[in-house]
PDB file of C-alpha atoms in Angstrom:
ATOM      1  CA  UNK A   1     129.471 116.236  43.038  1.00  0.00           C
ATOM      2  CA  UNK A   2     126.755 117.143  40.653  1.00  0.00           C
ATOM      3  CA  UNK A   3     124.884 120.411  40.820  1.00  0.00           C
ATOM      4  CA  UNK A   4     121.522 120.666  39.160  1.00  0.00           C
ATOM      5  CA  UNK A   5     120.296 124.045  38.176  1.00  0.00           C
ATOM      6  CA  UNK A   6     116.657 124.542  37.431  1.00  0.00           C
ATOM      7  CA  UNK A   7     115.472 127.182  35.154  1.00  0.00           C
ATOM      8  CA  UNK A   8     112.649 129.536  35.948  1.00  0.00           C
ATOM      9  CA  UNK A   9     110.442 127.829  33.366  1.00  0.00           C
ATOM     10  CA  UNK A  10     110.782 124.460  35.178  1.00  0.00           C
ATOM     11  CA  UNK A  11     109.650 125.991  38.493  1.00  0.00           C
ATOM     12  CA  UNK A  12     106.712 127.728  36.814  1.00  0.00           C
ATOM     13  CA  UNK A  13     105.577 124.395  35.324  1.00  0.00           C
ATOM     14  CA  UNK A  14     105.632 122.722  38.761  1.00  0.00           C
ATOM     15  CA  UNK A  15     103.468 125.468  40.226  1.00  0.00           C
ATOM     16  CA  UNK A  16     100.940 125.208  37.410  1.00  0.00           C
ATOM     17  CA  UNK A  17     100.690 121.424  37.829  1.00  0.00           C
ATOM     18  CA  UNK A  18     100.122 121.722  41.557  1.00  0.00           C
ATOM     19  CA  UNK A  19      97.347 124.271  41.037  1.00  0.00           C
ATOM     20  CA  UNK A  20      95.574 121.999  38.564  1.00  0.00           C
ATOM     21  CA  UNK A  21      95.063 119.269  41.154  1.00  0.00           C
ATOM     22  CA  UNK A  22      91.574 119.376  42.584  1.00  0.00           C
ATOM     23  CA  UNK A  23      90.243 117.844  45.761  1.00  0.00           C
ATOM     24  CA  UNK A  24      87.066 115.776  45.392  1.00  0.00           C
ATOM     25  CA  UNK A  25      84.075 117.130  47.356  1.00  0.00           C
ATOM     26  CA  UNK A  26      83.736 113.963  49.449  1.00  0.00           C
ATOM     27  CA  UNK A  27      87.452 113.788  50.403  1.00  0.00           C
ATOM     28  CA  UNK A  28      88.486 114.477  53.995  1.00  0.00           C
ATOM     29  CA  UNK A  29      89.677 118.045  54.265  1.00  0.00           C
ATOM     30  CA  UNK A  30      87.454 119.288  51.459  1.00  0.00           C
ATOM     31  CA  UNK A  31      85.749 122.629  52.038  1.00  0.00           C
ATOM     32  CA  UNK A  32      82.753 122.389  54.343  1.00  0.00           C
ATOM     33  CA  UNK A  33      84.114 119.295  56.142  1.00  0.00           C
ATOM     34  CA  UNK A  34      87.029 120.860  57.991  1.00  0.00           C
ATOM     35  CA  UNK A  35      85.659 120.687  61.564  1.00  0.00           C
ATOM     36  CA  UNK A  36      82.645 120.642  63.841  1.00  0.00           C
ATOM     37  CA  UNK A  37      80.147 123.429  63.993  1.00  0.00           C
ATOM     38  CA  UNK A  38      79.278 125.144  67.244  1.00  0.00           C
ATOM     39  CA  UNK A  39      75.845 123.494  67.192  1.00  0.00           C
ATOM     40  CA  UNK A  40      77.355 120.013  66.879  1.00  0.00           C
ATOM     41  CA  UNK A  41      79.738 120.706  69.748  1.00  0.00           C
ATOM     42  CA  UNK A  42      76.890 122.002  71.930  1.00  0.00           C
ATOM     43  CA  UNK A  43      74.780 118.884  71.247  1.00  0.00           C
ATOM     44  CA  UNK A  44      77.668 116.601  72.223  1.00  0.00           C
ATOM     45  CA  UNK A  45      78.329 118.590  75.408  1.00  0.00           C
ATOM     46  CA  UNK A  46      74.647 118.468  76.391  1.00  0.00           C
ATOM     47  CA  UNK A  47      74.569 114.687  75.897  1.00  0.00           C
ATOM     48  CA  UNK A  48      77.714 114.271  78.017  1.00  0.00           C
ATOM     49  CA  UNK A  49      76.249 116.501  80.753  1.00  0.00           C
ATOM     50  CA  UNK A  50      72.986 114.505  80.850  1.00  0.00           C
ATOM     51  CA  UNK A  51      74.855 111.198  81.130  1.00  0.00           C
ATOM     52  CA  UNK A  52      77.168 112.580  83.844  1.00  0.00           C
ATOM     53  CA  UNK A  53      74.137 113.850  85.758  1.00  0.00           C
ATOM     54  CA  UNK A  54      72.410 110.474  85.656  1.00  0.00           C
ATOM     55  CA  UNK A  55      75.534 108.687  86.848  1.00  0.00           C
ATOM     56  CA  UNK A  56      76.117 111.191  89.641  1.00  0.00           C
ATOM     57  CA  UNK A  57      72.546 110.866  90.918  1.00  0.00           C
ATOM     58  CA  UNK A  58      72.814 107.061  90.963  1.00  0.00           C
ATOM     59  CA  UNK A  59      76.195 107.028  92.719  1.00  0.00           C
ATOM     60  CA  UNK A  60      75.571 109.893  95.141  1.00  0.00           C
ATOM     61  CA  UNK A  61      72.242 108.408  96.221  1.00  0.00           C
ATOM     62  CA  UNK A  62      73.975 105.340  97.673  1.00  0.00           C
ATOM     63  CA  UNK A  63      76.802 106.426  99.982  1.00  0.00           C
ATOM     64  CA  UNK A  64      75.630 104.234 102.869  1.00  0.00           C
ATOM     65  CA  UNK A  65      75.410 101.179 100.608  1.00  0.00           C
ATOM     66  CA  UNK A  66      78.982 101.870  99.536  1.00  0.00           C
ATOM     67  CA  UNK A  67      80.003 102.124 103.204  1.00  0.00           C
ATOM     68  CA  UNK A  68      78.348  98.779 103.947  1.00  0.00           C
ATOM     69  CA  UNK A  69      80.266  97.173 101.076  1.00  0.00           C
ATOM     70  CA  UNK A  70      83.511  98.746 102.324  1.00  0.00           C
ATOM     71  CA  UNK A  71      82.826  97.421 105.827  1.00  0.00           C
ATOM     72  CA  UNK A  72      82.289  93.885 104.466  1.00  0.00           C
ATOM     73  CA  UNK A  73      85.618  94.123 102.638  1.00  0.00           C
ATOM     74  CA  UNK A  74      87.339  95.404 105.779  1.00  0.00           C
ATOM     75  CA  UNK A  75      85.943  92.504 107.819  1.00  0.00           C
ATOM     76  CA  UNK A  76      87.372  90.096 105.242  1.00  0.00           C
ATOM     77  CA  UNK A  77      90.797  91.757 105.618  1.00  0.00           C
ATOM     78  CA  UNK A  78      90.574  91.626 109.410  1.00  0.00           C
ATOM     79  CA  UNK A  79      89.625  87.922 109.186  1.00  0.00           C
ATOM     80  CA  UNK A  80      92.800  87.294 107.183  1.00  0.00           C
ATOM     81  CA  UNK A  81      94.926  89.206 109.726  1.00  0.00           C
ATOM     82  CA  UNK A  82      93.363  87.237 112.595  1.00  0.00           C
ATOM     83  CA  UNK A  83      94.104  83.952 110.823  1.00  0.00           C
ATOM     84  CA  UNK A  84      97.739  85.010 110.356  1.00  0.00           C
ATOM     85  CA  UNK A  85      97.864  85.860 114.086  1.00  0.00           C
ATOM     86  CA  UNK A  86      96.523  82.405 114.895  1.00  0.00           C
ATOM     87  CA  UNK A  87      99.043  80.705 112.593  1.00  0.00           C
ATOM     88  CA  UNK A  88     101.876  82.540 114.359  1.00  0.00           C
ATOM     89  CA  UNK A  89     100.609  82.150 117.941  1.00  0.00           C
ATOM     90  CA  UNK A  90      98.266  79.150 118.059  1.00  0.00           C
ATOM     91  CA  UNK A  91      95.174  81.101 119.213  1.00  0.00           C
ATOM     92  CA  UNK A  92      93.200  84.180 118.282  1.00  0.00           C
ATOM     93  CA  UNK A  93      93.498  87.309 120.460  1.00  0.00           C
ATOM     94  CA  UNK A  94      91.110  87.166 123.414  1.00  0.00           C
ATOM     95  CA  UNK A  95      88.107  89.462 123.701  1.00  0.00           C
ATOM     96  CA  UNK A  96      89.998  91.497 126.309  1.00  0.00           C
ATOM     97  CA  UNK A  97      93.005  91.922 123.994  1.00  0.00           C
ATOM     98  CA  UNK A  98      90.648  92.820 121.166  1.00  0.00           C
ATOM     99  CA  UNK A  99      91.613  93.859 117.659  1.00  0.00           C
ATOM    100  CA  UNK A 100      94.287  96.101 119.171  1.00  0.00           C
ATOM    101  CA  UNK A 101      96.367  92.892 119.374  1.00  0.00           C
ATOM    102  CA  UNK A 102      96.717  93.039 115.591  1.00  0.00           C
ATOM    103  CA  UNK A 103      98.387  96.461 115.824  1.00  0.00           C
ATOM    104  CA  UNK A 104     100.389  96.262 119.090  1.00  0.00           C
ATOM    105  CA  UNK A 105     101.817  93.200 120.817  1.00  0.00           C
ATOM    106  CA  UNK A 106      99.523  92.303 123.723  1.00  0.00           C
ATOM    107  CA  UNK A 107     100.956  92.498 127.224  1.00  0.00           C
ATOM    108  CA  UNK A 108      98.071  90.666 128.921  1.00  0.00           C
ATOM    109  CA  UNK A 109      97.764  86.878 129.039  1.00  0.00           C
ATOM    110  CA  UNK A 110      98.005  84.986 126.823  1.00  0.00           C
ATOM    111  CA  UNK A 111     101.034  86.919 125.530  1.00  0.00           C
ATOM    112  CA  UNK A 112     101.785  85.821 121.949  1.00  0.00           C
ATOM    113  CA  UNK A 113     105.054  83.932 121.528  1.00  0.00           C
ATOM    114  CA  UNK A 114     105.835  84.883 117.948  1.00  0.00           C
ATOM    115  CA  UNK A 115     104.008  88.116 117.249  1.00  0.00           C
ATOM    116  CA  UNK A 116     104.855  89.455 113.752  1.00  0.00           C
ATOM    117  CA  UNK A 117     107.341  92.328 113.638  1.00  0.00           C
ATOM    118  CA  UNK A 118     105.328  95.413 112.597  1.00  0.00           C
ATOM    119  CA  UNK A 119     101.994  93.832 113.506  1.00  0.00           C
ATOM    120  CA  UNK A 120      99.196  92.405 111.414  1.00  0.00           C
ATOM    121  CA  UNK A 121      97.392  95.697 110.715  1.00  0.00           C
ATOM    122  CA  UNK A 122      98.794  99.222 110.431  1.00  0.00           C
ATOM    123  CA  UNK A 123      96.102 100.905 112.563  1.00  0.00           C
ATOM    124  CA  UNK A 124      93.189  99.874 114.786  1.00  0.00           C
ATOM    125  CA  UNK A 125      90.333  99.022 112.424  1.00  0.00           C
ATOM    126  CA  UNK A 126      87.231 101.182 112.205  1.00  0.00           C
ATOM    127  CA  UNK A 127      84.163 100.478 110.105  1.00  0.00           C
ATOM    128  CA  UNK A 128      83.149 102.778 107.254  1.00  0.00           C
ATOM    129  CA  UNK A 129      81.130 104.924 109.684  1.00  0.00           C
ATOM    130  CA  UNK A 130      84.315 105.456 111.760  1.00  0.00           C
ATOM    131  CA  UNK A 131      83.114 103.299 114.658  1.00  0.00           C
ATOM    132  CA  UNK A 132      85.186 100.481 116.203  1.00  0.00           C
ATOM    133  CA  UNK A 133      84.250  96.883 115.439  1.00  0.00           C
ATOM    134  CA  UNK A 134      82.905  94.652 118.181  1.00  0.00           C
ATOM    135  CA  UNK A 135      85.205  91.655 118.666  1.00  0.00           C
ATOM    136  CA  UNK A 136      84.473  88.502 120.672  1.00  0.00           C
ATOM    137  CA  UNK A 137      86.789  85.517 120.926  1.00  0.00           C
ATOM    138  CA  UNK A 138      87.330  82.470 123.101  1.00  0.00           C
ATOM    139  CA  UNK A 139      90.797  81.898 121.605  1.00  0.00           C
ATOM    140  CA  UNK A 140      89.670  79.214 119.125  1.00  0.00           C
ATOM    141  CA  UNK A 141      86.972  81.136 117.211  1.00  0.00           C
ATOM    142  CA  UNK A 142      85.955  84.752 116.845  1.00  0.00           C
ATOM    143  CA  UNK A 143      83.172  87.092 115.748  1.00  0.00           C
ATOM    144  CA  UNK A 144      83.667  90.596 114.347  1.00  0.00           C
ATOM    145  CA  UNK A 145      80.644  92.886 114.101  1.00  0.00           C
ATOM    146  CA  UNK A 146      79.915  96.338 112.767  1.00  0.00           C
ATOM    147  CA  UNK A 147      76.634  97.767 114.031  1.00  0.00           C
ATOM    148  CA  UNK A 148      75.928  99.479 110.703  1.00  0.00           C
ATOM    149  CA  UNK A 149      74.994 103.078 110.086  1.00  0.00           C
ATOM    150  CA  UNK A 150      72.827 103.525 113.190  1.00  0.00           C
ATOM    151  CA  UNK A 151      75.394 102.038 115.607  1.00  0.00           C
ATOM    152  CA  UNK A 152      72.689  99.921 117.308  1.00  0.00           C
ATOM    153  CA  UNK A 153      72.297  96.128 117.339  1.00  0.00           C
ATOM    154  CA  UNK A 154      69.918  94.742 114.712  1.00  0.00           C
ATOM    155  CA  UNK A 155      68.390  96.924 112.047  1.00  0.00           C
ATOM    156  CA  UNK A 156      67.602  96.569 108.366  1.00  0.00           C
ATOM    157  CA  UNK A 157      69.269  97.718 105.157  1.00  0.00           C
ATOM    158  CA  UNK A 158      72.292  99.939 105.828  1.00  0.00           C
ATOM    159  CA  UNK A 159      71.413  99.925 109.542  1.00  0.00           C
ATOM    160  CA  UNK A 160      71.816  96.121 109.694  1.00  0.00           C
ATOM    161  CA  UNK A 161      74.724  94.551 111.553  1.00  0.00           C
ATOM    162  CA  UNK A 162      77.580  93.207 109.432  1.00  0.00           C
ATOM    163  CA  UNK A 163      79.248  90.115 110.884  1.00  0.00           C
ATOM    164  CA  UNK A 164      82.374  88.122 110.215  1.00  0.00           C
ATOM    165  CA  UNK A 165      83.229  84.809 111.874  1.00  0.00           C
ATOM    166  CA  UNK A 166      86.202  82.561 112.012  1.00  0.00           C
TER     167      UNK A 166
END
């Protein structure tokens, strides 16, 4: 084992050499470039606030359009569940059985022979305005309809009916 002893003069030389090193003015960490000023931070925060405000106004101004899009997506999901029901049972639920047949096994004729354990949907479907869908079926085809925001047949824009057929 070798022990190295340094003399005081060696340590003093190291300190003098480290003090002689200078940092160039344009180097990162040089004085004057150590962080952001309060003014710079305020400008950035104002820009972020303006952008957030513009986005919020555009998104918040269209809640009914978002509901209409959600309802279209829900109808597509219900269409898929109805097609699975038909694959399992040979026909779609009747108008009398309604969409409830996707949640609970129907007890009225025609009673499905191989209804899926757990059902085809977890809950009775409602549109984005929390109203039930209208469902019509003759057993071989079906129509699903949401009456839109106003809940009345017809209409334009977000009040228009949204249909799905199969």
